[in-house]
CSV table of C-alpha atoms in Angstrom, one decimal:
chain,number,residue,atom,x,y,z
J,1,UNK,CA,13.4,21.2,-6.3
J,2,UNK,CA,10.8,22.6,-8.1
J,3,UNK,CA,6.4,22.7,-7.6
J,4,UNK,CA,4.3,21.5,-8.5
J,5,UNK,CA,5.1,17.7,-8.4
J,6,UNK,CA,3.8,14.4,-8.3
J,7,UNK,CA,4.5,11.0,-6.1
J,8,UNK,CA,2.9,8.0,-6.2
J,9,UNK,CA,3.2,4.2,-4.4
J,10,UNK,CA,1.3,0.8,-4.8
J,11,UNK,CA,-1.2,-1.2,-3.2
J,12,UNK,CA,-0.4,-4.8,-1.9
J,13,UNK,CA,-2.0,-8.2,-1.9
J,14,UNK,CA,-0.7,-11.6,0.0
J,15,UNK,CA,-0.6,-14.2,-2.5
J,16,UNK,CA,1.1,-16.9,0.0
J,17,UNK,CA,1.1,-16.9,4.0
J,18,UNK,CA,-1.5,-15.4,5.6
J,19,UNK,CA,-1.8,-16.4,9.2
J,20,UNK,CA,0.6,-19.0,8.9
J,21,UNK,CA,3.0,-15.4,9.2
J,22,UNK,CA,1.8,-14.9,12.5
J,23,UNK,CA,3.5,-18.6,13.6
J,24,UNK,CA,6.9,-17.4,12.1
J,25,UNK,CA,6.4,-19.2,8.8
J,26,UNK,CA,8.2,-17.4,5.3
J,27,UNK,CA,5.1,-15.5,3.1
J,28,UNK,CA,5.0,-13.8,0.3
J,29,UNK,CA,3.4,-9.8,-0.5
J,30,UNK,CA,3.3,-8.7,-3.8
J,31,UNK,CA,2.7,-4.9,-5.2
J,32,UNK,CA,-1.0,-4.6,-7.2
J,33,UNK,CA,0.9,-1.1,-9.4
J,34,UNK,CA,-2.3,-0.4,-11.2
J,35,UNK,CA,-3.9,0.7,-7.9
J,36,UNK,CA,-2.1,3.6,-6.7
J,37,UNK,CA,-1.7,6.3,-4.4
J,38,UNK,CA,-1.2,9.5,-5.9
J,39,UNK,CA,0.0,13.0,-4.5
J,40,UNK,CA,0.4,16.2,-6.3
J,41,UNK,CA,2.2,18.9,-4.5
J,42,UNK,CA,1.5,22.5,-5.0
J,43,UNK,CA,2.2,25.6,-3.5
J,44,UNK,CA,-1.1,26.6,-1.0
J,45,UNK,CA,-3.1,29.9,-1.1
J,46,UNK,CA,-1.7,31.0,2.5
J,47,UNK,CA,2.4,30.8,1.9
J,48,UNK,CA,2.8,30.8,5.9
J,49,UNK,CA,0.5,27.5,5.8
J,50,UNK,CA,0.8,23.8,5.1
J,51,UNK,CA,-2.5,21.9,3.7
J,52,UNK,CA,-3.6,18.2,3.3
J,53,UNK,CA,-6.6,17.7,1.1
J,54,UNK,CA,-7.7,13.9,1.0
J,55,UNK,CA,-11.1,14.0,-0.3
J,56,UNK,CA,-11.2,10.2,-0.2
J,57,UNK,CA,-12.0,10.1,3.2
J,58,UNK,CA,-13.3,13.9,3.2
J,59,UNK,CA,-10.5,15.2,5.0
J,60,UNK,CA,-8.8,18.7,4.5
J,61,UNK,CA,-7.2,20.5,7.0
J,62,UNK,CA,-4.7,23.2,7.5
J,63,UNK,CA,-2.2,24.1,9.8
J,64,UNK,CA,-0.3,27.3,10.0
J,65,UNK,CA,3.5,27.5,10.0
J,66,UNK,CA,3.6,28.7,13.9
J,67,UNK,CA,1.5,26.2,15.3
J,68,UNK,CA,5.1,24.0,14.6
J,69,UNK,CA,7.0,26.4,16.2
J,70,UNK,CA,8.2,24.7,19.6
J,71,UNK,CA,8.8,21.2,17.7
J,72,UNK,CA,10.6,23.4,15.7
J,73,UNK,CA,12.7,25.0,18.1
J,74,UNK,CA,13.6,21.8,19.6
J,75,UNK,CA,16.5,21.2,17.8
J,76,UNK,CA,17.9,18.3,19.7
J,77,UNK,CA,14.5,16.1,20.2
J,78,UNK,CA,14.2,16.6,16.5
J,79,UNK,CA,17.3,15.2,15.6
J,80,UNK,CA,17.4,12.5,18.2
J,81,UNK,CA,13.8,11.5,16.0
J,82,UNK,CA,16.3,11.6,12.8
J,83,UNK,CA,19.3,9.1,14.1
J,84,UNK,CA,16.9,6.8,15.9
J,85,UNK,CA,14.4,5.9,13.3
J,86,UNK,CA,13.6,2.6,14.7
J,87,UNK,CA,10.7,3.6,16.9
J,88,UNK,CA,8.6,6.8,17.0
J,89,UNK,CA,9.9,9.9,18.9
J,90,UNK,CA,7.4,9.5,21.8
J,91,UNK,CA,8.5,13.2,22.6
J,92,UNK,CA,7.8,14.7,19.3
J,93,UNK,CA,4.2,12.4,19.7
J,94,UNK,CA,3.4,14.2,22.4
J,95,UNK,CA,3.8,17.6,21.2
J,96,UNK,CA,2.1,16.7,17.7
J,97,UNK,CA,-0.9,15.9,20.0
J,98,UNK,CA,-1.3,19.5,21.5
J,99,UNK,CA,-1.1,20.4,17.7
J,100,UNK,CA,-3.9,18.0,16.9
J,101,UNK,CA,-6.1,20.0,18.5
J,102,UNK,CA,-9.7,19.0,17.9
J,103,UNK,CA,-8.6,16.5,15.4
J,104,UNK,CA,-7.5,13.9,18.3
J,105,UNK,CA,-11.4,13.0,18.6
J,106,UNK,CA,-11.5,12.3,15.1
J,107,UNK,CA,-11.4,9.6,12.5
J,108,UNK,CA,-8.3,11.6,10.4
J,109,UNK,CA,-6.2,12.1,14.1
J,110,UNK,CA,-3.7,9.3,12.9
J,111,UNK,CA,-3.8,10.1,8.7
J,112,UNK,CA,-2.9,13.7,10.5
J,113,UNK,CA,-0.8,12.7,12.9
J,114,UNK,CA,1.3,10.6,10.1
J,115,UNK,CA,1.3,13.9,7.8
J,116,UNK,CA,2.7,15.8,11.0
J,117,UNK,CA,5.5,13.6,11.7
J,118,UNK,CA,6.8,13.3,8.6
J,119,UNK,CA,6.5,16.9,7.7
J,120,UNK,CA,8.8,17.9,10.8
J,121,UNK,CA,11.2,15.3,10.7
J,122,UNK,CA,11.8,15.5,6.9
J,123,UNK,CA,11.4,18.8,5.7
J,124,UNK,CA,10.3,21.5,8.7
J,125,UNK,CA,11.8,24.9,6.6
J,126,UNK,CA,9.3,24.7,4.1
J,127,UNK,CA,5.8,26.1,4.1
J,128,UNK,CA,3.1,27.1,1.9
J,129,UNK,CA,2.4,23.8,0.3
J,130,UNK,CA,-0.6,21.9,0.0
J,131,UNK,CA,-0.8,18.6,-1.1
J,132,UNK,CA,-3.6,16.8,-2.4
J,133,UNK,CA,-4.2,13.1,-2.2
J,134,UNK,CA,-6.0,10.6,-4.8
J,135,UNK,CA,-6.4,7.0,-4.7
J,136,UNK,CA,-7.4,4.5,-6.8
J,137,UNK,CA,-7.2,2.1,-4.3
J,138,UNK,CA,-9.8,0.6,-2.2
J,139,UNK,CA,-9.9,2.8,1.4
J,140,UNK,CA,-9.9,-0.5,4.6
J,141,UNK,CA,-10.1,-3.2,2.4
J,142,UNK,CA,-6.7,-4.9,3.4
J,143,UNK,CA,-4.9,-3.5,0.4
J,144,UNK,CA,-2.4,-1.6,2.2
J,145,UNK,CA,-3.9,1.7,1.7
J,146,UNK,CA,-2.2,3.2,4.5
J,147,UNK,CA,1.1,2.5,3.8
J,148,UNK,CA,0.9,3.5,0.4
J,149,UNK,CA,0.0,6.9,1.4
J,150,UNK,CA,2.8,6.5,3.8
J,151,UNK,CA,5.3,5.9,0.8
J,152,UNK,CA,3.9,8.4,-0.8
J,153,UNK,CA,4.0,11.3,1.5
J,154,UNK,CA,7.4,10.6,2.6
J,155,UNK,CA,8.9,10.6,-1.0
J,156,UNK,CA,7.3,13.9,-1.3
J,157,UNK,CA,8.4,15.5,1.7
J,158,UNK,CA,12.4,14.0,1.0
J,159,UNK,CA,11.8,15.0,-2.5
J,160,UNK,CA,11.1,19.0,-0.7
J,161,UNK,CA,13.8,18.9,1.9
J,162,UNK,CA,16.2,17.6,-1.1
J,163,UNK,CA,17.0,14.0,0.2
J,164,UNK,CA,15.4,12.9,-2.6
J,165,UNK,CA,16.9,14.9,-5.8
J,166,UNK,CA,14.8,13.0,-8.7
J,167,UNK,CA,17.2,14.2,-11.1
J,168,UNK,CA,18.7,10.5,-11.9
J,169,UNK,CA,16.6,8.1,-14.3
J,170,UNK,CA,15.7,5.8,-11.4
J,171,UNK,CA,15.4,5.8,-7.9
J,172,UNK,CA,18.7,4.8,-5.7
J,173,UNK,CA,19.0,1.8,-3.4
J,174,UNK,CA,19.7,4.2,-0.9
J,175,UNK,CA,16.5,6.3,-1.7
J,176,UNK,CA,14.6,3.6,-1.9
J,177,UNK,CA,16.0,2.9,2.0
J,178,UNK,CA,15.4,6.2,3.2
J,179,UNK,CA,11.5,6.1,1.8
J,180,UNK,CA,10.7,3.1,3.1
J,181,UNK,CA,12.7,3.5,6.9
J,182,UNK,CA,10.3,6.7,7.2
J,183,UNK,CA,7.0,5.2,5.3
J,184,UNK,CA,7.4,2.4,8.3
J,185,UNK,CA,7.4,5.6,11.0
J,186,UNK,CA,4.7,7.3,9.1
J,187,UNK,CA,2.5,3.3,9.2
J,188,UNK,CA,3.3,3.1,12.8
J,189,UNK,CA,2.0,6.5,13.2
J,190,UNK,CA,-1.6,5.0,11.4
J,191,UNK,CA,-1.0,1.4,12.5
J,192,UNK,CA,0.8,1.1,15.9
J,193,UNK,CA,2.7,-1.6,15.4
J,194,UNK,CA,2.9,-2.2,11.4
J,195,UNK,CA,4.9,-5.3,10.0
J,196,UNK,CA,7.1,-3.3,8.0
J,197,UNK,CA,5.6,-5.8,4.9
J,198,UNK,CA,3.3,-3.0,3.4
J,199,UNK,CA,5.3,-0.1,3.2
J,200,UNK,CA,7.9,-2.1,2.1
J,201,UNK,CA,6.0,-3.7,-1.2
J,202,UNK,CA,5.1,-0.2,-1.7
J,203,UNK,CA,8.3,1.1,-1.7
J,204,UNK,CA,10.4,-1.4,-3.4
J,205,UNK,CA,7.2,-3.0,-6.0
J,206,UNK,CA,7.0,-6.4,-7.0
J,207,UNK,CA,7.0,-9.3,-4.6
J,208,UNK,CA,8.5,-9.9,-0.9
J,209,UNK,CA,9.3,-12.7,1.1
J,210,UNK,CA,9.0,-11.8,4.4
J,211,UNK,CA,9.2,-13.8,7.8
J,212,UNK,CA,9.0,-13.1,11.4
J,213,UNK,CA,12.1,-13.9,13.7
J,214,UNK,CA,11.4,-14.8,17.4
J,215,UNK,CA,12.6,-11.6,18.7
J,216,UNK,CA,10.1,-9.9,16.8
J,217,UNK,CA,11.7,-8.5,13.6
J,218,UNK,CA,11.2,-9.4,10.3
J,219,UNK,CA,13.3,-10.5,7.6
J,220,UNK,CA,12.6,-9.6,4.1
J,221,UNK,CA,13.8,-11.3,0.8
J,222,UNK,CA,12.7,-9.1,-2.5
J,223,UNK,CA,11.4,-10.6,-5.5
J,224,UNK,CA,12.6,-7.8,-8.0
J,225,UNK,CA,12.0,-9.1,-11.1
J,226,UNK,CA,9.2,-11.4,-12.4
J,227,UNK,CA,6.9,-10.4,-15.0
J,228,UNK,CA,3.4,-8.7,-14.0
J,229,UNK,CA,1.2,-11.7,-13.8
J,230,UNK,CA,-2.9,-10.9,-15.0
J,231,UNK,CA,-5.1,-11.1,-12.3
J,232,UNK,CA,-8.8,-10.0,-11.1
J,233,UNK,CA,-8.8,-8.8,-7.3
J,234,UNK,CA,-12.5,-8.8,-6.0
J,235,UNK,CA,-13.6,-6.5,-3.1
J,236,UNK,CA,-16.7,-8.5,-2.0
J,237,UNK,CA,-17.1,-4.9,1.1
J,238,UNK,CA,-18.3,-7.7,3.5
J,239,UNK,CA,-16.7,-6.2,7.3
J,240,UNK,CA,-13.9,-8.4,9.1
J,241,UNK,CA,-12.2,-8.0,12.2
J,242,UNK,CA,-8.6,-8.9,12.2
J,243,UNK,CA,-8.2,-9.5,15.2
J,244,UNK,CA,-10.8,-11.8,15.8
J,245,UNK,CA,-10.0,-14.1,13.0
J,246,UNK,CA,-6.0,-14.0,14.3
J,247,UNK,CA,-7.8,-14.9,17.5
J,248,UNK,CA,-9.8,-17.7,16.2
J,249,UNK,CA,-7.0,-19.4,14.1
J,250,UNK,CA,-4.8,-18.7,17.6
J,251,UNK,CA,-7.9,-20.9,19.3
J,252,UNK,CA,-7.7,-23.4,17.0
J,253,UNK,CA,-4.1,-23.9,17.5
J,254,UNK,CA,-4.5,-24.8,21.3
J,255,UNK,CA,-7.3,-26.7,20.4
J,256,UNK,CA,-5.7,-28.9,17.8
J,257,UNK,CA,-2.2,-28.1,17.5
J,258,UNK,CA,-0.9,-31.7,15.9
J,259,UNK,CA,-3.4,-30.9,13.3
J,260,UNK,CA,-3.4,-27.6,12.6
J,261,UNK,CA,0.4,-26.9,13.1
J,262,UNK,CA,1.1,-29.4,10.4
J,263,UNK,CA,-1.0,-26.9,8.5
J,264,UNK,CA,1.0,-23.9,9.2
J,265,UNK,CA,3.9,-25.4,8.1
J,266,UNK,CA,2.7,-26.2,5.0
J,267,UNK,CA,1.6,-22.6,4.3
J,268,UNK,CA,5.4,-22.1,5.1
J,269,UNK,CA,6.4,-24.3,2.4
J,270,UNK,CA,4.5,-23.1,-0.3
J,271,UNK,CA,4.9,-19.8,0.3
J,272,UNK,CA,8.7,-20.9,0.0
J,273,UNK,CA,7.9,-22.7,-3.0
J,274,UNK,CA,6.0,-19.7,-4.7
J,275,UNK,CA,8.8,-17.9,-4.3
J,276,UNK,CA,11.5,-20.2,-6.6
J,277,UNK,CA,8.9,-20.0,-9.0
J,278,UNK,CA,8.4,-16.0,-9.1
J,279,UNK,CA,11.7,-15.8,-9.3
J,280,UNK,CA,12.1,-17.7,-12.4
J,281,UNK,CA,8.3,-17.4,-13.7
J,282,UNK,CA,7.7,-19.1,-17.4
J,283,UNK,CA,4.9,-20.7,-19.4
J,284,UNK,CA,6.1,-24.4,-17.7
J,285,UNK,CA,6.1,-23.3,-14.3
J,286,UNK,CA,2.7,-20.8,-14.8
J,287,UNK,CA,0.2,-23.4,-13.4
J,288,UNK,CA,2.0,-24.7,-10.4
J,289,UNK,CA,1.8,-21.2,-9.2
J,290,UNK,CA,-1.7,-21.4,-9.8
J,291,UNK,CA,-2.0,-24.8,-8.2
J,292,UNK,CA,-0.3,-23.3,-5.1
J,293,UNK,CA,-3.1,-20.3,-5.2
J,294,UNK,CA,-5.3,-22.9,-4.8
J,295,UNK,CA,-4.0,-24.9,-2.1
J,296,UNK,CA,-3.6,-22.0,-0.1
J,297,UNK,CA,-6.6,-20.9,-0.6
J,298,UNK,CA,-8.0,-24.2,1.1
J,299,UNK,CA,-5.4,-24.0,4.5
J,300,UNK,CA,-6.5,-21.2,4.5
J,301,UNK,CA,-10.4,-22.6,4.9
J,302,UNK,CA,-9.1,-25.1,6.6
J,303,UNK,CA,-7.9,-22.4,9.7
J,304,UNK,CA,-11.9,-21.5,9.4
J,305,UNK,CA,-11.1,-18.1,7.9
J,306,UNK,CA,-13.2,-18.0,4.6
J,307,UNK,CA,-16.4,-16.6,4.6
J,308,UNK,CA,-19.6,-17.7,2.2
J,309,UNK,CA,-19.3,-14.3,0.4
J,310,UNK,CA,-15.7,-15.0,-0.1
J,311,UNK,CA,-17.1,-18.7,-1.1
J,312,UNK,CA,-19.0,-17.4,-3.7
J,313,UNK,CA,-15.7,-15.4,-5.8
J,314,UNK,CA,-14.1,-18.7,-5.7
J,315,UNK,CA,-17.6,-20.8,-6.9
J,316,UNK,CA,-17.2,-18.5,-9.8
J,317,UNK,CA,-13.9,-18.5,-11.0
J,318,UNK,CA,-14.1,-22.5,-11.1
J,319,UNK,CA,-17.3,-22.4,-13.1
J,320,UNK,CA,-16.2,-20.7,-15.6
J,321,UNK,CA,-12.5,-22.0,-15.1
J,322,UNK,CA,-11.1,-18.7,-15.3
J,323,UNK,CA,-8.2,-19.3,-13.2
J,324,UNK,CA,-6.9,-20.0,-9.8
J,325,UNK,CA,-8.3,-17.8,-6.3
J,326,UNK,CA,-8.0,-17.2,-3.0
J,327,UNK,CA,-8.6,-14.8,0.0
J,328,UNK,CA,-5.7,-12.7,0.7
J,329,UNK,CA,-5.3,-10.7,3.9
J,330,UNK,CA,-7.1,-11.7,7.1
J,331,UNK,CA,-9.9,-13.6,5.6
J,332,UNK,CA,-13.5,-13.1,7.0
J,333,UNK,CA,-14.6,-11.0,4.0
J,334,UNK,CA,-12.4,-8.0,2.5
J,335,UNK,CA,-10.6,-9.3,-1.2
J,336,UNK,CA,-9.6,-12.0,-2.7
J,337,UNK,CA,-7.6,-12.2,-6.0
J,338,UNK,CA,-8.0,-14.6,-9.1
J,339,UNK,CA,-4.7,-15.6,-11.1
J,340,UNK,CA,-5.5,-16.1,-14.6
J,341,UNK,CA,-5.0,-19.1,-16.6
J,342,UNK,CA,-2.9,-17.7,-19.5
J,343,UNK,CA,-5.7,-18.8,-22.0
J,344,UNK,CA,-8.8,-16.9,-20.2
J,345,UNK,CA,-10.0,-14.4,-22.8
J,346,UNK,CA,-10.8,-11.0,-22.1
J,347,UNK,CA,-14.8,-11.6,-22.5
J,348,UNK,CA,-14.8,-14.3,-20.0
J,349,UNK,CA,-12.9,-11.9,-17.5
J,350,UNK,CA,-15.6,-9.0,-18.6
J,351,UNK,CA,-18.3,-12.0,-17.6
J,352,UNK,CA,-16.6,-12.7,-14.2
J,353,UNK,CA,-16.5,-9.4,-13.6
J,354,UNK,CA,-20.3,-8.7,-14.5
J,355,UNK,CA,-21.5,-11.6,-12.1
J,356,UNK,CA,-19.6,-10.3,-9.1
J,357,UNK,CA,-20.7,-6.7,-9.8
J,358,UNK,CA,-24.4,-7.0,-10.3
J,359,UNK,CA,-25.5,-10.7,-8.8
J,360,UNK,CA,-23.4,-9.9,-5.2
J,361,UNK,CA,-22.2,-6.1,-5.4
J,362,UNK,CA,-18.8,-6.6,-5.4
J,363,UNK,CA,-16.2,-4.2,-6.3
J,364,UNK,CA,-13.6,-5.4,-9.1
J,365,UNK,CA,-10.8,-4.6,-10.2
J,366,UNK,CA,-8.7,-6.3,-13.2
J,367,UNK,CA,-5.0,-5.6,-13.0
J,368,UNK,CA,-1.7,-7.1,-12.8
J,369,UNK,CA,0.3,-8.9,-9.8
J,370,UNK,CA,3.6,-7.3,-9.5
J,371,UNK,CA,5.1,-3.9,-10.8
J,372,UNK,CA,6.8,-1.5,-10.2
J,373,UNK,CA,6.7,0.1,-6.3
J,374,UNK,CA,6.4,4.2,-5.7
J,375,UNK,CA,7.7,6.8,-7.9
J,376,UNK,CA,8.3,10.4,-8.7
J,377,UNK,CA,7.7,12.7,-11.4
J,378,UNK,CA,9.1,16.1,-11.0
J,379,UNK,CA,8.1,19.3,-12.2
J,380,UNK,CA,10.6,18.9,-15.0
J,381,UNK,CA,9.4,15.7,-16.4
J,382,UNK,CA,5.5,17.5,-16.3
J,383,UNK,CA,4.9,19.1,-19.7
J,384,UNK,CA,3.3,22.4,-19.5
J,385,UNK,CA,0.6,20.8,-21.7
J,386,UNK,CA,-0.2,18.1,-19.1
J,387,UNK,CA,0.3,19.9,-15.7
J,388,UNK,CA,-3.5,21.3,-16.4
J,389,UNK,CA,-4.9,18.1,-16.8
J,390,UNK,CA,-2.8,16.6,-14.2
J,391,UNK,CA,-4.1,19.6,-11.5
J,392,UNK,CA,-7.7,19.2,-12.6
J,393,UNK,CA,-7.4,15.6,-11.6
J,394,UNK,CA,-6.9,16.7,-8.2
J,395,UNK,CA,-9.2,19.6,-7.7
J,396,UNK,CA,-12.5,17.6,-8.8
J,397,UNK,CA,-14.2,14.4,-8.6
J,398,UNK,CA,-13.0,12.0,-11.3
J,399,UNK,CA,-13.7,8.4,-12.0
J,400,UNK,CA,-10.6,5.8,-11.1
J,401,UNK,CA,-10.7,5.3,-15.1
J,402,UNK,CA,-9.8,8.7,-15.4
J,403,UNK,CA,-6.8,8.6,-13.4
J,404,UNK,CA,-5.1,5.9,-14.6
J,405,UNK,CA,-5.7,7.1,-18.3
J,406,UNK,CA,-3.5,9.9,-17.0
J,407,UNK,CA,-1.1,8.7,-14.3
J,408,UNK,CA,-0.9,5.3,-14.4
J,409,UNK,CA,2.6,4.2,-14.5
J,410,UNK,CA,3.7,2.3,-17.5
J,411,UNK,CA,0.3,3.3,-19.4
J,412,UNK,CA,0.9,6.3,-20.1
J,413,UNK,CA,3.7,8.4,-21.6
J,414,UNK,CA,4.6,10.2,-18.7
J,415,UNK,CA,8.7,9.8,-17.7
J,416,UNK,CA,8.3,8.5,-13.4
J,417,UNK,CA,11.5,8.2,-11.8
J,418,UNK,CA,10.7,4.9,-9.9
């Protein structure tokens, strides 16, 4: 293993599912690859410290080698946190939180605490590192931001403890495992008690089915090949609570339940359905997938968690009929994504894109559905030529445009190990 380096992982949408996931009905999470997580590890300044520098959310913080020291020494607790990666080590939680210092009254305590956990289960002997974090994806907008970063640092930090070797053309089933089985620690870390669904698109790419089992786990199906399928995913920035639309929808269900149960099961169905047709996606079976977009979309209003803003995407879209859309995530505001009709030109997509931007302030973003999940690219893939640029894009503020005209994966000639 060799530094610098560079990691990388994918955001996630829910195309089928949402809420009707909570009732233990199948749905399905798909990877959005062209917004992406990056990482670039480098050695730090200070060689007895260890640095995290996510201007995103303008964090940076360092922590010096000794201030790990009694984790460190605790030899046993560690590895009990190795074998039994299940659930978090509560012990090892505990003693990251005297080393949290002032950050536990924070916003960064959990990003930190994630970082912290990961650095001392996976690679504790190494030191003077700093790694620098980049996104090109949305920060809180139901994207799976976290998780991403999640992926992300834990490929880098197997990568620098040598689980991770990168010296293969692709990524092993068995590394693919071992990222996403410590992502999910590193989310639960951020999140408390994560799905699993997120880190796992992130890991793996493409599309998931997923489903909850009554005694609380979840089974996952994996959608590995289908090709990337255009899209348009609009971040309308209007705030949502989660847990008051879940609560809502719960409401409703006590309220109405021969009515609106019927409705959950449907969702079941067509996420089920969606499925069979991403797994054998062609030009006859194109617009049934976008005819289940759109009856999802109105369950999904139906359950009472649209929003006018949201309303307004879809108002759009039809107009000009561009394609099909929906809300995915909890609803309430946050993003939707559109599913183009395989005859939209690219000027009516630049008009959509326009309207939502300057009539409503929306954020978009035109991409694909699908792709590949996270990646590597070692310091022997990184031509001396490029590592400049590639450092530059870490150490300033650049546009999104700028990154992907360097990183993105698959638009660019760089060799990721994914």
């Amino acid at each position: 293993m060799s530094v610098p380096f560079l990691v990388s992982a994918p955001g996630k949408v829910i195309i089928f599912g949402e809420h009707s996931a909570v009732y233990n009905e199948p749905a399905v999470a798909a990877s959005v690859s062209a917004l992406r997580t990056y990482l670039f590890v480098e050695p730090s300044e200070d060689p007895e410290e260890i640095e995290l520098d996510f201007p995103d959310i303008n964090f940076n913080h360092k922590w010096h080698y000794n201030d790990f020291a009694s984790i460190l020494q605790d030899a046993e607790g560690l590895e009990e946190a190795r074998l039994n990666t299940r659930e978090l080590s509560q012990k090892i939680v505990s003693q990251l939180e005297v080393v949290q210092g002032e950050l536990r009254n924070t916003l960064y305590y959990y990003a930190a605490l994630c970082f912290c956990y990961l650095y001392v289960c996976l690679c504790p002997h190494i030191k003077g590192m700093k790694f620098h974090v980049k996104s090109t994806l949305p920060i809180g907008a139901g994207l799976g931001s976290s998780a991403s970063i999640s992926v992300a640092l834990s490929l880098a930090m197997a990568h620098l403890s040598g689980h991770i070797r990168a010296d293969k053309p692709e990524l092993s089933v068995s590394e693919k495992k071992f990222i996403n089985t410590w992502s999910f620690l590193g989310e639960k870390c951020i999140q408390g008690t994560p799905s699993g669904i997120d880190n796992a698109v992130a890991t793996y790419g493409n599309a998931v089915l997923f489903k909850r089992e009554m005694d609380g786990t979840t089974n996952f199906e994996f959608v590995e090949q289908f090709p990337q399928i255009p899209m348009v995913l609009t971040y309308t920035k209007i705030p949502r609570s989660t847990k008051t639309l879940v609560g809502n929808v719960r409401e409703l269900v006590i309220r109405q339940p021969n009515v609106i149960k019927p409705v959950l099961t449907a969702m079941g169905q067509l996420a089920l359905r969606g499925t069979e047709i991403l797994d054998s996606l062609d030009d006859k079976n194109y617009e049934e997938l976008l005819e289940l977009v759109r009856v999802n979309h109105g369950l999904l209003v139906a359950l009472g968690v649209s929003h006018p803003g949201l309303e307004l995407v879809r108002f759009e879209c039809d107009t000009n009929a561009l394609g099909a859309t929906k809300l995915t995530g909890a609803g309430g505001g946050g993003c939707l994504l559109t599913i183009l009709h395989k005859t939209t030109t690219q000027e009516q997509v630049q008009q959509f894109k326009t309207k939502l931007e300057s009539s409503y302030g929306y954020k978009t973003f035109q991409t694909d559905l699908g792709g590949i999940g996270c990646g590597i690219l070692p310091r022997d893939l990184i031509a001396d030529d490029k590592l400049e640029n590639i450092k530059s894009l870490f150490c300033q503020e650049v546009s999104n445009d700028r990154i992907d005209q360097l990183l993105l994966p698959g638009k660019t000639d760089l060799h990721w190990i994914h």
